[in-house]
Amino acid sequence: KQLFTLHTVQVPVDLIRFHDIWGPTVGSVEGQEWKNHRKIINYGFGPSTLPIVWEESIHQTETLIDRWARDEFVVKSPRTWMSRIALHVIAGIFFDTRMDWKDTESSNTNNDSYTSSLPNAILTIMLHLGVLFVTPRWLLGKLPFEPFQKTNKAFVDFTNYMLELRAKVLEKSDEVSTKRSRTMLESIVVAGSTNLSDPTVQPLSKESILGNIFFMMMAGHETAGNTLGFALLLLAVHPDSQNQVQQEVDDVLGERPKSDWSVETDYRALQKGYLGAVLTETLRLYHPVQFVWRTNVAETTVYDSTGDSHVVPANTLFCVNFAAAFSNPSTWPQAKISSAKRADLHFSRALDFNPTKWVHTREVTDNPTHWPFGQGGRTCPGKAMAQIEMVAVLATLLKNYSIELVITEDVLKACGDDHRIARERTRDDAIRRLEDDVEANLTIAMLKDLPIRLRGRFDETSP
Ligand code: HEM
């Protein structure tokens, strides 16, 4: 906590600058410059945005379920689909562009100036972020290999789309400023390009406007997508928790049509209740930001948990390890499982998934042991957006469907066609894989697919 609040401790901007594909962004600057960027992006998260996040997330989930029907409701890689849904919601909120689930190849542009549609360019860039970060811009278009060529085309298209959209907003900036509901792009362009009534806000260069839009797309895409992906897997291995969510979703939403579900009442009830607790517990065990960097610009005294002080020399690099802090067994009691069983299940953290601990304590904003959205001035500005999106997706899915693990024919055969034993074996294997197959670098992901299946809650076909 001290590292998020001491004024001598800052973000090591030199380490973060690789994100600056267009120009400096809120994530790569410090001091007064950061305050200015932050004020500008905060305009994008105004109250009119949140109901749109809610509605778009519900719409995207409904259409995704239709898409999954084509695969008989087997979802091979939950995380991939959930990252896609997060991107679709971002496209809706940021650009008022509705992405659909068609294969990318089929959504080409009708405009000769571009090689791909805006949704396609967004998708390609997000899938090739690594290429974009490590390749100098001048080299990107010259390398004759497909990933570089594809990324370069998407990068050029995306830049031109953004510039065109920015120019359109500036042409009608008076009209846009008085709109009740603005896209993220409109809010940032207006706040960052014109002199607002707030004299403390300095205009940003067009490169920084583009950079901030892109940075927020990145920050809001894998984070929410990964969390939802892990939440689906955890609910599949913990059917009791899933039942509790479904019970709550039924109580809160009843038989009302989705068009009546509201962000003011329904979202708030679900976020405060067990569904919000499931998401908080998922963020504790599989946090999408595994660590962040900080550095101190002057000698700094920090205190450990026993109260002892430590003097840290200036320019020390700190790795704030979210993953370790959120799983420290001295803070977070483990589930009561015999050590033999725990060893057999590879000491998987999935065993310790227990949302109940959050039901009454989650709203504590200054929790010293768990801060999934950060602490201090750099707290995540997308927190409300992410929470609304994640609650909307899970509520829409679990209202009519249950999530279960996929029992393969081989396992069923090996278990002598006994479905109960096969289910147990599949669950144990999934719990092991939720430890063994998890790769945690800067962010976290399953290395290999762990499929799930949706089953209609009101179907009677389950064996
Ligand atoms: C589950 C979802 C999310 C989680 C867990 C999360 C977590 C975080 C954390 C921990 C930080 C602080 C990093 C630090 O202290 O250095 C942060 C910063 C940030 N997040 Fe999020 N985030 C999520 C979703 C989003 C979304 C949806 C957006 C925007 C659309 C977003 C935009 C940002 C930005 C712009 C920053 C940098 C703020 C600054 O440096 O002032 N995040 N996020």
Short mmCIF file of C-alpha atoms and ligand atoms in Angstrom, two decimals:
data_model
loop_
_atom_site.label_atom_id
_atom_site.label_comp_id
_atom_site.label_asym_id
_atom_site.label_seq_id
_atom_site.Cartn_x
_atom_site.Cartn_y
_atom_site.Cartn_z
CA LYS A 1 0.00 0.00 0.00
CA GLN A 2 2.88 2.33 0.83
CA LEU A 3 4.20 1.90 -2.71
CA PHE A 4 0.91 3.22 -4.11
CA THR A 5 0.62 6.23 -1.84
CA LEU A 6 4.11 7.57 -0.95
CA HIS A 7 4.86 10.66 -3.01
CA THR A 8 8.49 9.56 -3.56
CA VAL A 9 7.33 6.39 -5.29
CA GLN A 10 6.34 6.63 -8.95
CA VAL A 11 5.73 4.57 -12.05
CA PRO A 12 9.08 3.82 -13.81
CA VAL A 13 7.95 5.46 -17.02
CA ASP A 14 11.03 4.37 -19.00
CA LEU A 15 10.00 0.75 -18.53
CA ILE A 16 6.43 1.42 -19.65
CA ARG A 17 7.20 3.48 -22.77
CA PHE A 18 7.11 0.45 -25.05
CA HIS A 19 3.30 0.96 -24.92
CA ASP A 20 3.67 4.36 -26.56
CA ILE A 21 2.93 3.37 -30.12
CA TRP A 22 1.54 6.80 -31.04
CA GLY A 23 2.41 9.17 -28.20
CA PRO A 24 2.67 9.34 -24.38
CA THR A 25 -0.37 8.04 -22.52
CA VAL A 26 -1.81 8.10 -19.02
CA GLY A 27 0.11 4.89 -18.31
CA SER A 28 3.51 6.19 -19.35
CA VAL A 29 3.78 9.64 -17.77
CA GLU A 30 4.13 10.93 -14.23
CA GLY A 31 3.52 14.06 -12.12
CA GLN A 32 1.54 17.00 -13.57
CA GLU A 33 1.55 15.45 -17.02
CA TRP A 34 -0.11 12.30 -15.65
CA LYS A 35 -2.72 14.39 -13.80
CA ASN A 36 -3.62 16.07 -17.07
CA HIS A 37 -3.95 12.80 -18.99
CA ARG A 38 -5.95 11.31 -16.18
CA LYS A 39 -8.42 14.20 -16.05
CA ILE A 40 -8.95 13.87 -19.78
CA ILE A 41 -9.57 10.13 -19.81
CA ASN A 42 -11.89 10.44 -16.81
CA TYR A 43 -14.28 12.37 -19.06
CA GLY A 44 -14.74 9.10 -20.94
CA PHE A 45 -16.18 7.32 -17.89
CA GLY A 46 -19.11 9.68 -17.31
CA PRO A 47 -22.42 8.43 -15.89
CA SER A 48 -24.02 8.14 -19.33
CA THR A 49 -21.42 5.50 -20.34
CA LEU A 50 -22.33 2.92 -17.71
CA PRO A 51 -25.87 2.04 -18.90
CA ILE A 52 -24.42 1.56 -22.40
CA VAL A 53 -21.76 -0.82 -21.00
CA TRP A 54 -24.56 -2.80 -19.35
CA GLU A 55 -26.77 -2.97 -22.44
CA GLU A 56 -23.94 -3.75 -24.85
CA SER A 57 -22.58 -6.50 -22.57
CA ILE A 58 -26.00 -8.15 -22.39
CA HIS A 59 -26.47 -7.87 -26.16
CA GLN A 60 -23.03 -9.28 -26.90
CA THR A 61 -23.55 -12.20 -24.51
CA GLU A 62 -26.89 -13.09 -26.07
CA THR A 63 -25.43 -13.09 -29.57
CA LEU A 64 -22.42 -15.06 -28.36
CA ILE A 65 -24.71 -17.76 -26.99
CA ASP A 66 -26.29 -17.97 -30.46
CA ARG A 67 -22.79 -18.28 -31.93
CA TRP A 68 -21.91 -21.06 -29.48
CA ALA A 69 -25.04 -22.95 -30.57
CA ARG A 70 -23.18 -23.63 -33.84
CA ASP A 71 -20.60 -25.61 -31.82
CA GLU A 72 -23.30 -27.41 -29.84
CA PHE A 73 -22.55 -25.11 -26.91
CA VAL A 74 -19.04 -26.47 -26.44
CA VAL A 75 -16.69 -23.60 -25.67
CA LYS A 76 -13.17 -24.77 -26.36
CA SER A 77 -11.33 -21.77 -25.04
CA PRO A 78 -13.47 -19.73 -22.61
CA ARG A 79 -10.76 -17.12 -22.23
CA THR A 80 -10.53 -16.43 -25.99
CA TRP A 81 -14.27 -15.84 -26.25
CA MET A 82 -14.38 -13.74 -23.11
CA SER A 83 -11.51 -11.55 -24.37
CA ARG A 84 -13.45 -11.15 -27.60
CA ILE A 85 -16.58 -10.11 -25.72
CA ALA A 86 -14.54 -7.55 -23.76
CA LEU A 87 -13.24 -6.18 -27.06
CA HIS A 88 -16.75 -6.03 -28.53
CA VAL A 89 -17.96 -4.06 -25.52
CA ILE A 90 -15.00 -1.69 -25.86
CA ALA A 91 -15.75 -1.15 -29.57
CA GLY A 92 -19.34 -0.25 -28.66
CA ILE A 93 -18.39 2.13 -25.85
CA PHE A 94 -15.35 3.70 -27.48
CA PHE A 95 -16.49 4.04 -31.10
CA ASP A 96 -20.21 3.22 -31.21
CA THR A 97 -19.23 0.30 -33.43
CA ARG A 98 -21.11 -2.94 -33.00
CA MET A 99 -18.83 -5.93 -33.53
CA ASP A 100 -20.39 -9.27 -34.35
CA TRP A 101 -19.25 -12.88 -34.18
CA LYS A 102 -18.70 -13.49 -37.88
CA ASP A 103 -15.29 -14.80 -38.80
CA THR A 104 -12.92 -11.89 -39.24
CA GLU A 105 -12.37 -12.58 -42.95
CA SER A 106 -16.01 -12.04 -43.71
CA SER A 107 -16.24 -8.49 -42.40
CA ASN A 108 -14.26 -6.65 -45.04
CA THR A 109 -14.58 -2.97 -45.70
CA ASN A 110 -16.50 -1.32 -48.53
CA ASN A 111 -14.19 1.66 -48.40
CA ASP A 112 -11.21 1.61 -50.81
CA SER A 113 -9.02 3.68 -48.47
CA TYR A 114 -8.88 0.83 -45.98
CA THR A 115 -7.87 -2.81 -46.24
CA SER A 116 -10.09 -3.86 -43.34
CA SER A 117 -13.12 -2.72 -41.37
CA LEU A 118 -12.62 -0.94 -38.04
CA PRO A 119 -13.68 -4.05 -36.03
CA ASN A 120 -11.28 -6.15 -38.04
CA ALA A 121 -8.40 -3.72 -37.57
CA ILE A 122 -9.07 -3.62 -33.79
CA LEU A 123 -9.15 -7.39 -33.59
CA THR A 124 -5.96 -7.88 -35.60
CA ILE A 125 -4.07 -5.34 -33.52
CA MET A 126 -5.19 -6.88 -30.24
CA LEU A 127 -4.21 -10.35 -31.44
CA HIS A 128 -0.75 -9.13 -32.49
CA LEU A 129 0.15 -6.77 -29.66
CA GLY A 130 3.48 -8.53 -29.12
CA VAL A 131 4.48 -7.92 -32.77
CA LEU A 132 3.49 -4.28 -32.48
CA PHE A 133 5.46 -3.70 -29.28
CA VAL A 134 8.73 -5.32 -30.34
CA THR A 135 8.96 -4.19 -33.98
CA PRO A 136 10.09 -0.65 -34.81
CA ARG A 137 7.33 1.08 -36.77
CA TRP A 138 9.55 1.73 -39.84
CA LEU A 139 10.34 -2.00 -40.04
CA LEU A 140 6.85 -3.36 -39.50
CA GLY A 141 5.63 -2.95 -43.10
CA LYS A 142 8.94 -4.06 -44.60
CA LEU A 143 9.18 -7.53 -43.08
CA PRO A 144 7.73 -9.96 -45.64
CA PHE A 145 6.11 -12.29 -43.08
CA GLU A 146 2.38 -12.60 -42.62
CA PRO A 147 2.05 -11.55 -38.96
CA PHE A 148 4.08 -8.39 -39.62
CA GLN A 149 2.24 -7.53 -42.83
CA LYS A 150 -1.15 -8.15 -41.21
CA THR A 151 -0.26 -6.12 -38.12
CA ASN A 152 1.11 -3.29 -40.23
CA LYS A 153 -2.05 -3.07 -42.35
CA ALA A 154 -4.23 -3.14 -39.25
CA PHE A 155 -2.05 -0.52 -37.58
CA VAL A 156 -2.25 1.83 -40.59
CA ASP A 157 -6.01 1.29 -40.89
CA PHE A 158 -6.62 1.77 -37.19
CA THR A 159 -4.57 4.99 -37.17
CA ASN A 160 -6.49 6.36 -40.15
CA TYR A 161 -9.86 5.40 -38.70
CA MET A 162 -8.95 7.15 -35.44
CA LEU A 163 -7.73 10.26 -37.22
CA GLU A 164 -10.87 10.38 -39.34
CA LEU A 165 -13.12 9.91 -36.32
CA ARG A 166 -11.16 12.52 -34.39
CA ALA A 167 -11.50 15.03 -37.25
CA LYS A 168 -15.26 14.42 -37.42
CA VAL A 169 -15.60 15.06 -33.68
CA LEU A 170 -13.56 18.25 -33.90
CA GLU A 171 -15.66 19.50 -36.84
CA LYS A 172 -18.76 19.28 -34.64
CA SER A 173 -17.17 19.74 -31.24
CA ASP A 174 -19.86 22.18 -30.01
CA GLU A 175 -22.59 19.74 -30.90
CA VAL A 176 -20.68 16.79 -29.40
CA SER A 177 -19.98 18.67 -26.13
CA THR A 178 -23.69 19.09 -25.48
CA LYS A 179 -24.62 15.47 -26.29
CA ARG A 180 -26.08 13.62 -23.33
CA SER A 181 -24.35 10.40 -24.20
CA ARG A 182 -20.91 10.39 -25.84
CA THR A 183 -18.59 7.65 -26.98
CA MET A 184 -15.24 7.32 -25.20
CA LEU A 185 -13.55 8.62 -28.33
CA GLU A 186 -15.81 11.69 -28.45
CA SER A 187 -15.23 12.44 -24.76
CA ILE A 188 -11.46 12.13 -24.99
CA VAL A 189 -11.18 14.09 -28.23
CA VAL A 190 -13.35 16.91 -26.90
CA ALA A 191 -11.64 16.99 -23.49
CA GLY A 192 -8.15 16.63 -24.91
CA SER A 193 -8.37 18.91 -27.92
CA THR A 194 -10.42 21.90 -26.93
CA ASN A 195 -10.27 24.27 -24.02
CA LEU A 196 -12.86 23.12 -21.57
CA SER A 197 -14.50 25.08 -18.84
CA ASP A 198 -11.85 23.45 -16.61
CA PRO A 199 -8.79 25.70 -17.08
CA THR A 200 -6.50 23.14 -15.43
CA VAL A 201 -6.84 20.78 -18.41
CA GLN A 202 -4.19 21.23 -21.11
CA PRO A 203 -4.92 19.97 -24.64
CA LEU A 204 -3.11 16.78 -25.70
CA SER A 205 -1.30 16.13 -29.00
CA LYS A 206 -3.26 14.05 -31.51
CA GLU A 207 -0.68 11.26 -30.98
CA SER A 208 -1.49 11.23 -27.27
CA ILE A 209 -5.22 11.21 -27.95
CA LEU A 210 -4.79 8.13 -30.16
CA GLY A 211 -2.34 6.65 -27.67
CA ASN A 212 -4.74 7.01 -24.75
CA ILE A 213 -7.62 5.47 -26.65
CA PHE A 214 -5.42 2.55 -27.60
CA PHE A 215 -3.95 2.20 -24.09
CA MET A 216 -7.42 2.02 -22.59
CA MET A 217 -8.49 -0.58 -25.14
CA MET A 218 -5.50 -2.65 -24.10
CA ALA A 219 -6.04 -2.09 -20.38
CA GLY A 220 -9.71 -3.02 -20.58
CA HIS A 221 -9.53 -5.97 -22.93
CA GLU A 222 -7.40 -8.82 -21.52
CA THR A 223 -8.12 -7.80 -17.90
CA ALA A 224 -11.89 -8.21 -18.06
CA GLY A 225 -11.61 -11.04 -20.64
CA ASN A 226 -9.22 -13.11 -18.53
CA THR A 227 -11.21 -12.58 -15.35
CA LEU A 228 -14.41 -13.72 -17.05
CA GLY A 229 -12.59 -16.70 -18.59
CA PHE A 230 -11.33 -17.87 -15.20
CA ALA A 231 -14.69 -17.15 -13.55
CA LEU A 232 -16.39 -19.51 -16.02
CA LEU A 233 -13.86 -22.27 -15.31
CA LEU A 234 -14.11 -21.80 -11.54
CA LEU A 235 -17.91 -21.93 -11.68
CA ALA A 236 -17.68 -25.11 -13.76
CA VAL A 237 -15.53 -26.81 -11.10
CA HIS A 238 -17.59 -25.40 -8.22
CA PRO A 239 -21.23 -26.17 -9.11
CA ASP A 240 -22.40 -25.18 -5.60
CA SER A 241 -21.16 -21.65 -6.17
CA GLN A 242 -22.75 -21.66 -9.60
CA ASN A 243 -26.09 -22.67 -8.08
CA GLN A 244 -25.86 -19.80 -5.61
CA VAL A 245 -25.25 -17.34 -8.43
CA GLN A 246 -28.21 -18.73 -10.37
CA GLN A 247 -30.43 -18.51 -7.31
CA GLU A 248 -29.45 -14.88 -6.85
CA VAL A 249 -29.85 -14.06 -10.55
CA ASP A 250 -33.37 -15.58 -10.46
CA ASP A 251 -34.27 -13.64 -7.30
CA VAL A 252 -33.01 -10.32 -8.64
CA LEU A 253 -34.06 -10.54 -12.29
CA GLY A 254 -37.14 -12.74 -11.98
CA GLU A 255 -38.92 -13.36 -15.27
CA ARG A 256 -38.49 -9.81 -16.54
CA PRO A 257 -37.30 -9.42 -20.15
CA LYS A 258 -33.65 -8.40 -20.58
CA SER A 259 -34.74 -5.01 -21.89
CA ASP A 260 -36.00 -4.30 -18.33
CA TRP A 261 -32.77 -5.25 -16.55
CA SER A 262 -31.29 -2.10 -15.16
CA VAL A 263 -27.82 -0.99 -14.26
CA GLU A 264 -29.09 1.16 -11.38
CA THR A 265 -30.94 -1.56 -9.50
CA ASP A 266 -30.17 -5.01 -10.94
CA TYR A 267 -26.46 -4.52 -11.52
CA ARG A 268 -26.04 -2.97 -8.06
CA ALA A 269 -27.87 -5.84 -6.34
CA LEU A 270 -25.84 -8.51 -8.17
CA GLN A 271 -22.52 -6.72 -7.70
CA LYS A 272 -23.16 -6.36 -3.94
CA GLY A 273 -24.33 -9.95 -3.71
CA TYR A 274 -22.88 -13.34 -4.44
CA LEU A 275 -22.15 -12.71 -8.12
CA GLY A 276 -19.92 -9.76 -7.23
CA ALA A 277 -18.27 -11.97 -4.62
CA VAL A 278 -17.51 -14.60 -7.29
CA LEU A 279 -15.78 -11.97 -9.40
CA THR A 280 -13.80 -10.61 -6.46
CA GLU A 281 -12.66 -14.10 -5.51
CA THR A 282 -11.69 -14.80 -9.13
CA LEU A 283 -9.63 -11.60 -9.11
CA ARG A 284 -7.94 -12.75 -5.90
CA LEU A 285 -6.88 -16.12 -7.30
CA TYR A 286 -6.24 -15.27 -10.95
CA HIS A 287 -5.58 -11.56 -11.06
CA PRO A 288 -5.02 -10.40 -14.66
CA VAL A 289 -2.36 -7.90 -13.57
CA GLN A 290 0.11 -10.21 -11.85
CA PHE A 291 2.46 -7.42 -10.82
CA VAL A 292 3.18 -3.74 -11.41
CA TRP A 293 6.41 -1.78 -11.30
CA ARG A 294 7.28 1.20 -9.15
CA THR A 295 10.47 3.14 -8.47
CA ASN A 296 11.43 5.67 -5.80
CA VAL A 297 12.81 9.03 -6.86
CA ALA A 298 14.39 9.65 -3.42
CA GLU A 299 15.49 7.55 -0.46
CA THR A 300 12.33 6.12 1.07
CA THR A 301 11.46 4.51 4.39
CA VAL A 302 8.96 1.68 4.21
CA TYR A 303 7.49 -0.39 7.05
CA ASP A 304 6.93 -4.12 7.02
CA SER A 305 3.97 -5.95 8.56
CA THR A 306 5.72 -6.20 11.95
CA GLY A 307 6.22 -2.42 12.03
CA ASP A 308 10.00 -2.54 11.37
CA SER A 309 11.30 0.21 9.11
CA HIS A 310 13.54 -0.27 6.08
CA VAL A 311 15.39 2.47 4.24
CA VAL A 312 15.34 1.90 0.50
CA PRO A 313 17.92 3.80 -1.60
CA ALA A 314 16.70 6.10 -4.36
CA ASN A 315 16.04 4.64 -7.82
CA THR A 316 15.27 1.16 -6.54
CA LEU A 317 12.93 -0.80 -8.76
CA PHE A 318 10.00 -2.43 -6.90
CA CYS A 319 7.93 -5.27 -8.26
CA VAL A 320 4.57 -5.09 -6.49
CA ASN A 321 3.53 -8.71 -6.60
CA PHE A 322 -0.27 -8.80 -6.67
CA ALA A 323 -0.31 -12.57 -7.17
CA ALA A 324 1.70 -13.24 -4.00
CA ALA A 325 -0.14 -10.71 -1.85
CA PHE A 326 -3.53 -12.06 -2.87
CA SER A 327 -2.65 -15.69 -2.16
CA ASN A 328 -0.50 -15.42 0.98
CA PRO A 329 -1.80 -18.29 3.17
CA SER A 330 -1.22 -16.30 6.35
CA THR A 331 -3.81 -13.76 5.15
CA TRP A 332 -6.12 -16.05 3.21
CA PRO A 333 -7.14 -19.24 5.01
CA GLN A 334 -7.09 -22.28 2.76
CA ALA A 335 -10.02 -24.63 2.26
CA LYS A 336 -10.10 -27.54 4.69
CA ILE A 337 -8.86 -30.35 2.47
CA SER A 338 -6.57 -33.16 3.56
CA SER A 339 -2.94 -32.66 2.61
CA ALA A 340 -3.01 -35.91 0.64
CA LYS A 341 -5.95 -34.67 -1.47
CA ARG A 342 -4.33 -31.25 -1.89
CA ALA A 343 -1.13 -32.92 -3.10
CA ASP A 344 -3.10 -35.19 -5.43
CA LEU A 345 -4.72 -32.06 -6.91
CA HIS A 346 -1.32 -30.40 -7.36
CA PHE A 347 -1.93 -27.76 -4.66
CA SER A 348 -4.23 -25.98 -7.05
CA ARG A 349 -5.44 -22.54 -6.00
CA ALA A 350 -8.79 -23.45 -7.57
CA LEU A 351 -9.40 -25.53 -4.44
CA ASP A 352 -9.45 -22.37 -2.34
CA PHE A 353 -12.14 -20.60 -4.38
CA ASN A 354 -14.57 -19.40 -1.72
CA PRO A 355 -16.64 -16.35 -2.71
CA THR A 356 -18.57 -16.34 0.57
CA LYS A 357 -15.72 -14.52 2.30
CA TRP A 358 -16.58 -11.43 0.20
CA VAL A 359 -20.31 -11.28 0.65
CA HIS A 360 -20.24 -8.80 3.52
CA THR A 361 -16.76 -7.36 3.31
CA ARG A 362 -16.25 -6.60 -0.34
CA GLU A 363 -17.34 -3.02 -0.36
CA VAL A 364 -14.52 -2.02 2.00
CA THR A 365 -12.65 0.36 -0.28
CA ASP A 366 -9.43 0.49 1.70
CA ASN A 367 -8.81 -3.22 2.14
CA PRO A 368 -5.11 -3.55 3.04
CA THR A 369 -4.86 -7.11 1.75
CA HIS A 370 -6.80 -7.06 -1.51
CA TRP A 371 -6.88 -4.25 -4.06
CA PRO A 372 -7.80 -5.75 -7.42
CA PHE A 373 -8.18 -2.33 -9.05
CA GLY A 374 -5.04 -0.81 -7.50
CA GLN A 375 -4.61 1.82 -4.82
CA GLY A 376 -3.79 5.51 -4.60
CA GLY A 377 -3.97 7.97 -7.50
CA ARG A 378 -3.48 5.37 -10.20
CA THR A 379 -6.48 3.29 -9.20
CA CYS A 380 -8.09 1.78 -12.28
CA PRO A 381 -10.39 4.32 -13.99
CA GLY A 382 -12.18 1.43 -15.75
CA LYS A 383 -13.26 -0.29 -12.51
CA ALA A 384 -16.99 0.46 -12.82
CA MET A 385 -16.98 -0.36 -16.53
CA ALA A 386 -15.24 -3.70 -15.91
CA GLN A 387 -17.52 -4.65 -13.03
CA ILE A 388 -20.70 -3.81 -14.92
CA GLU A 389 -19.52 -5.70 -17.97
CA MET A 390 -18.50 -8.80 -16.00
CA VAL A 391 -21.75 -8.90 -13.97
CA ALA A 392 -23.84 -8.43 -17.14
CA VAL A 393 -22.06 -11.24 -18.99
CA LEU A 394 -22.32 -13.77 -16.15
CA ALA A 395 -25.93 -12.86 -15.28
CA THR A 396 -27.01 -13.20 -18.93
CA LEU A 397 -25.27 -16.57 -19.27
CA LEU A 398 -26.35 -18.07 -15.97
CA LYS A 399 -29.96 -16.95 -16.19
CA ASN A 400 -30.73 -19.63 -18.75
CA TYR A 401 -27.65 -21.84 -18.86
CA SER A 402 -25.42 -23.82 -16.56
CA ILE A 403 -21.73 -24.23 -17.23
CA GLU A 404 -20.14 -27.63 -16.94
CA LEU A 405 -16.87 -29.32 -17.76
CA VAL A 406 -16.73 -31.46 -20.88
CA ILE A 407 -16.43 -35.19 -20.11
CA THR A 408 -14.62 -36.82 -23.02
CA GLU A 409 -15.58 -40.21 -24.45
CA ASP A 410 -12.18 -41.56 -23.38
CA VAL A 411 -12.69 -40.60 -19.75
CA LEU A 412 -16.21 -41.98 -19.78
CA LYS A 413 -14.96 -45.28 -21.19
CA ALA A 414 -12.10 -45.42 -18.68
CA CYS A 415 -14.70 -44.96 -15.93
CA GLY A 416 -16.77 -47.88 -17.17
CA ASP A 417 -19.51 -45.53 -18.47
CA ASP A 418 -20.20 -44.38 -14.90
CA HIS A 419 -21.10 -40.71 -15.33
CA ARG A 420 -20.63 -39.84 -11.68
CA ILE A 421 -17.07 -41.20 -11.56
CA ALA A 422 -16.29 -39.64 -14.96
CA ARG A 423 -17.55 -36.28 -13.71
CA GLU A 424 -15.35 -36.50 -10.61
CA ARG A 425 -12.30 -37.47 -12.63
CA THR A 426 -12.88 -34.64 -15.10
CA ARG A 427 -13.29 -32.18 -12.25
CA ASP A 428 -10.10 -33.31 -10.51
CA ASP A 429 -8.23 -33.00 -13.78
CA ALA A 430 -9.62 -29.48 -14.35
CA ILE A 431 -8.58 -28.44 -10.83
CA ARG A 432 -5.03 -29.66 -11.51
CA ARG A 433 -4.95 -27.84 -14.82
CA LEU A 434 -6.15 -24.65 -13.17
CA GLU A 435 -2.73 -24.69 -11.51
CA ASP A 436 -0.43 -26.57 -13.89
CA ASP A 437 -1.57 -24.96 -17.14
CA VAL A 438 -1.68 -21.41 -15.86
CA GLU A 439 1.00 -19.17 -17.22
CA ALA A 440 1.58 -15.99 -15.25
CA ASN A 441 3.75 -13.32 -16.79
CA LEU A 442 2.71 -9.71 -16.86
CA THR A 443 -0.80 -11.08 -17.23
CA ILE A 444 -2.25 -14.54 -16.68
CA ALA A 445 -3.69 -17.16 -19.02
CA MET A 446 -4.38 -20.86 -19.51
CA LEU A 447 -1.66 -22.28 -21.74
CA LYS A 448 -3.91 -25.01 -23.11
CA ASP A 449 -7.64 -24.94 -23.72
CA LEU A 450 -9.88 -26.20 -20.96
CA PRO A 451 -13.29 -26.55 -22.61
CA ILE A 452 -16.67 -26.03 -20.99
CA ARG A 453 -20.18 -26.70 -22.22
CA LEU A 454 -23.35 -24.69 -21.73
CA ARG A 455 -26.43 -26.67 -20.81
CA GLY A 456 -29.89 -25.14 -20.84
CA ARG A 457 -30.98 -24.86 -17.19
CA PHE A 458 -34.43 -25.96 -18.05
CA ASP A 459 -33.40 -28.96 -20.23
CA GLU A 460 -33.91 -32.36 -18.65
CA THR A 461 -31.31 -34.15 -20.80
CA SER A 462 -28.40 -34.30 -18.32
CA PRO A 463 -27.17 -37.85 -17.67
C1 HEM B 1 -11.10 -6.84 -14.44
C2 HEM B 1 -10.76 -5.74 -15.06
C3 HEM B 1 -9.67 -4.80 -14.66
C4 HEM B 1 -8.72 -4.92 -13.67
C5 HEM B 1 -8.53 -6.06 -12.69
C6 HEM B 1 -7.90 -3.73 -13.71
C7 HEM B 1 -6.85 -3.48 -12.85
C8 HEM B 1 -6.08 -2.33 -12.88
C9 HEM B 1 -5.04 -2.03 -11.94
C10 HEM B 1 -4.61 -2.90 -10.79
C11 HEM B 1 -4.52 -0.82 -12.29
C12 HEM B 1 -3.42 -0.05 -11.55
C13 HEM B 1 -2.05 -0.36 -12.12
C14 HEM B 1 -0.95 0.37 -11.34
O1 HEM B 1 -1.13 0.70 -10.18
O2 HEM B 1 0.10 0.59 -11.95
C15 HEM B 1 -5.22 -0.38 -13.47
C16 HEM B 1 -4.94 0.78 -14.17
C17 HEM B 1 -5.59 1.18 -15.31
N1 HEM B 1 -6.71 0.60 -15.86
FE1 HEM B 1 -7.61 -1.09 -15.23
N2 HEM B 1 -8.35 -2.93 -14.73
C18 HEM B 1 -9.43 -3.53 -15.32
C19 HEM B 1 -10.21 -3.04 -16.37
C20 HEM B 1 -10.01 -1.84 -17.00
C21 HEM B 1 -10.85 -1.28 -18.03
C22 HEM B 1 -12.16 -1.91 -18.53
C23 HEM B 1 -10.25 -0.11 -18.45
C24 HEM B 1 -10.70 0.87 -19.50
C25 HEM B 1 -11.53 0.63 -20.46
C26 HEM B 1 -9.05 0.07 -17.65
C27 HEM B 1 -8.18 1.12 -17.79
C28 HEM B 1 -7.09 1.33 -16.97
C29 HEM B 1 -6.17 2.46 -17.14
C30 HEM B 1 -6.24 3.53 -18.24
C31 HEM B 1 -5.24 2.36 -16.10
C32 HEM B 1 -4.04 3.28 -15.85
C33 HEM B 1 -4.44 4.38 -14.88
C34 HEM B 1 -3.32 5.34 -14.52
O3 HEM B 1 -2.13 5.00 -14.70
O4 HEM B 1 -3.64 6.43 -14.05
N3 HEM B 1 -8.94 -0.99 -16.79
N4 HEM B 1 -6.19 -1.30 -13.80
#
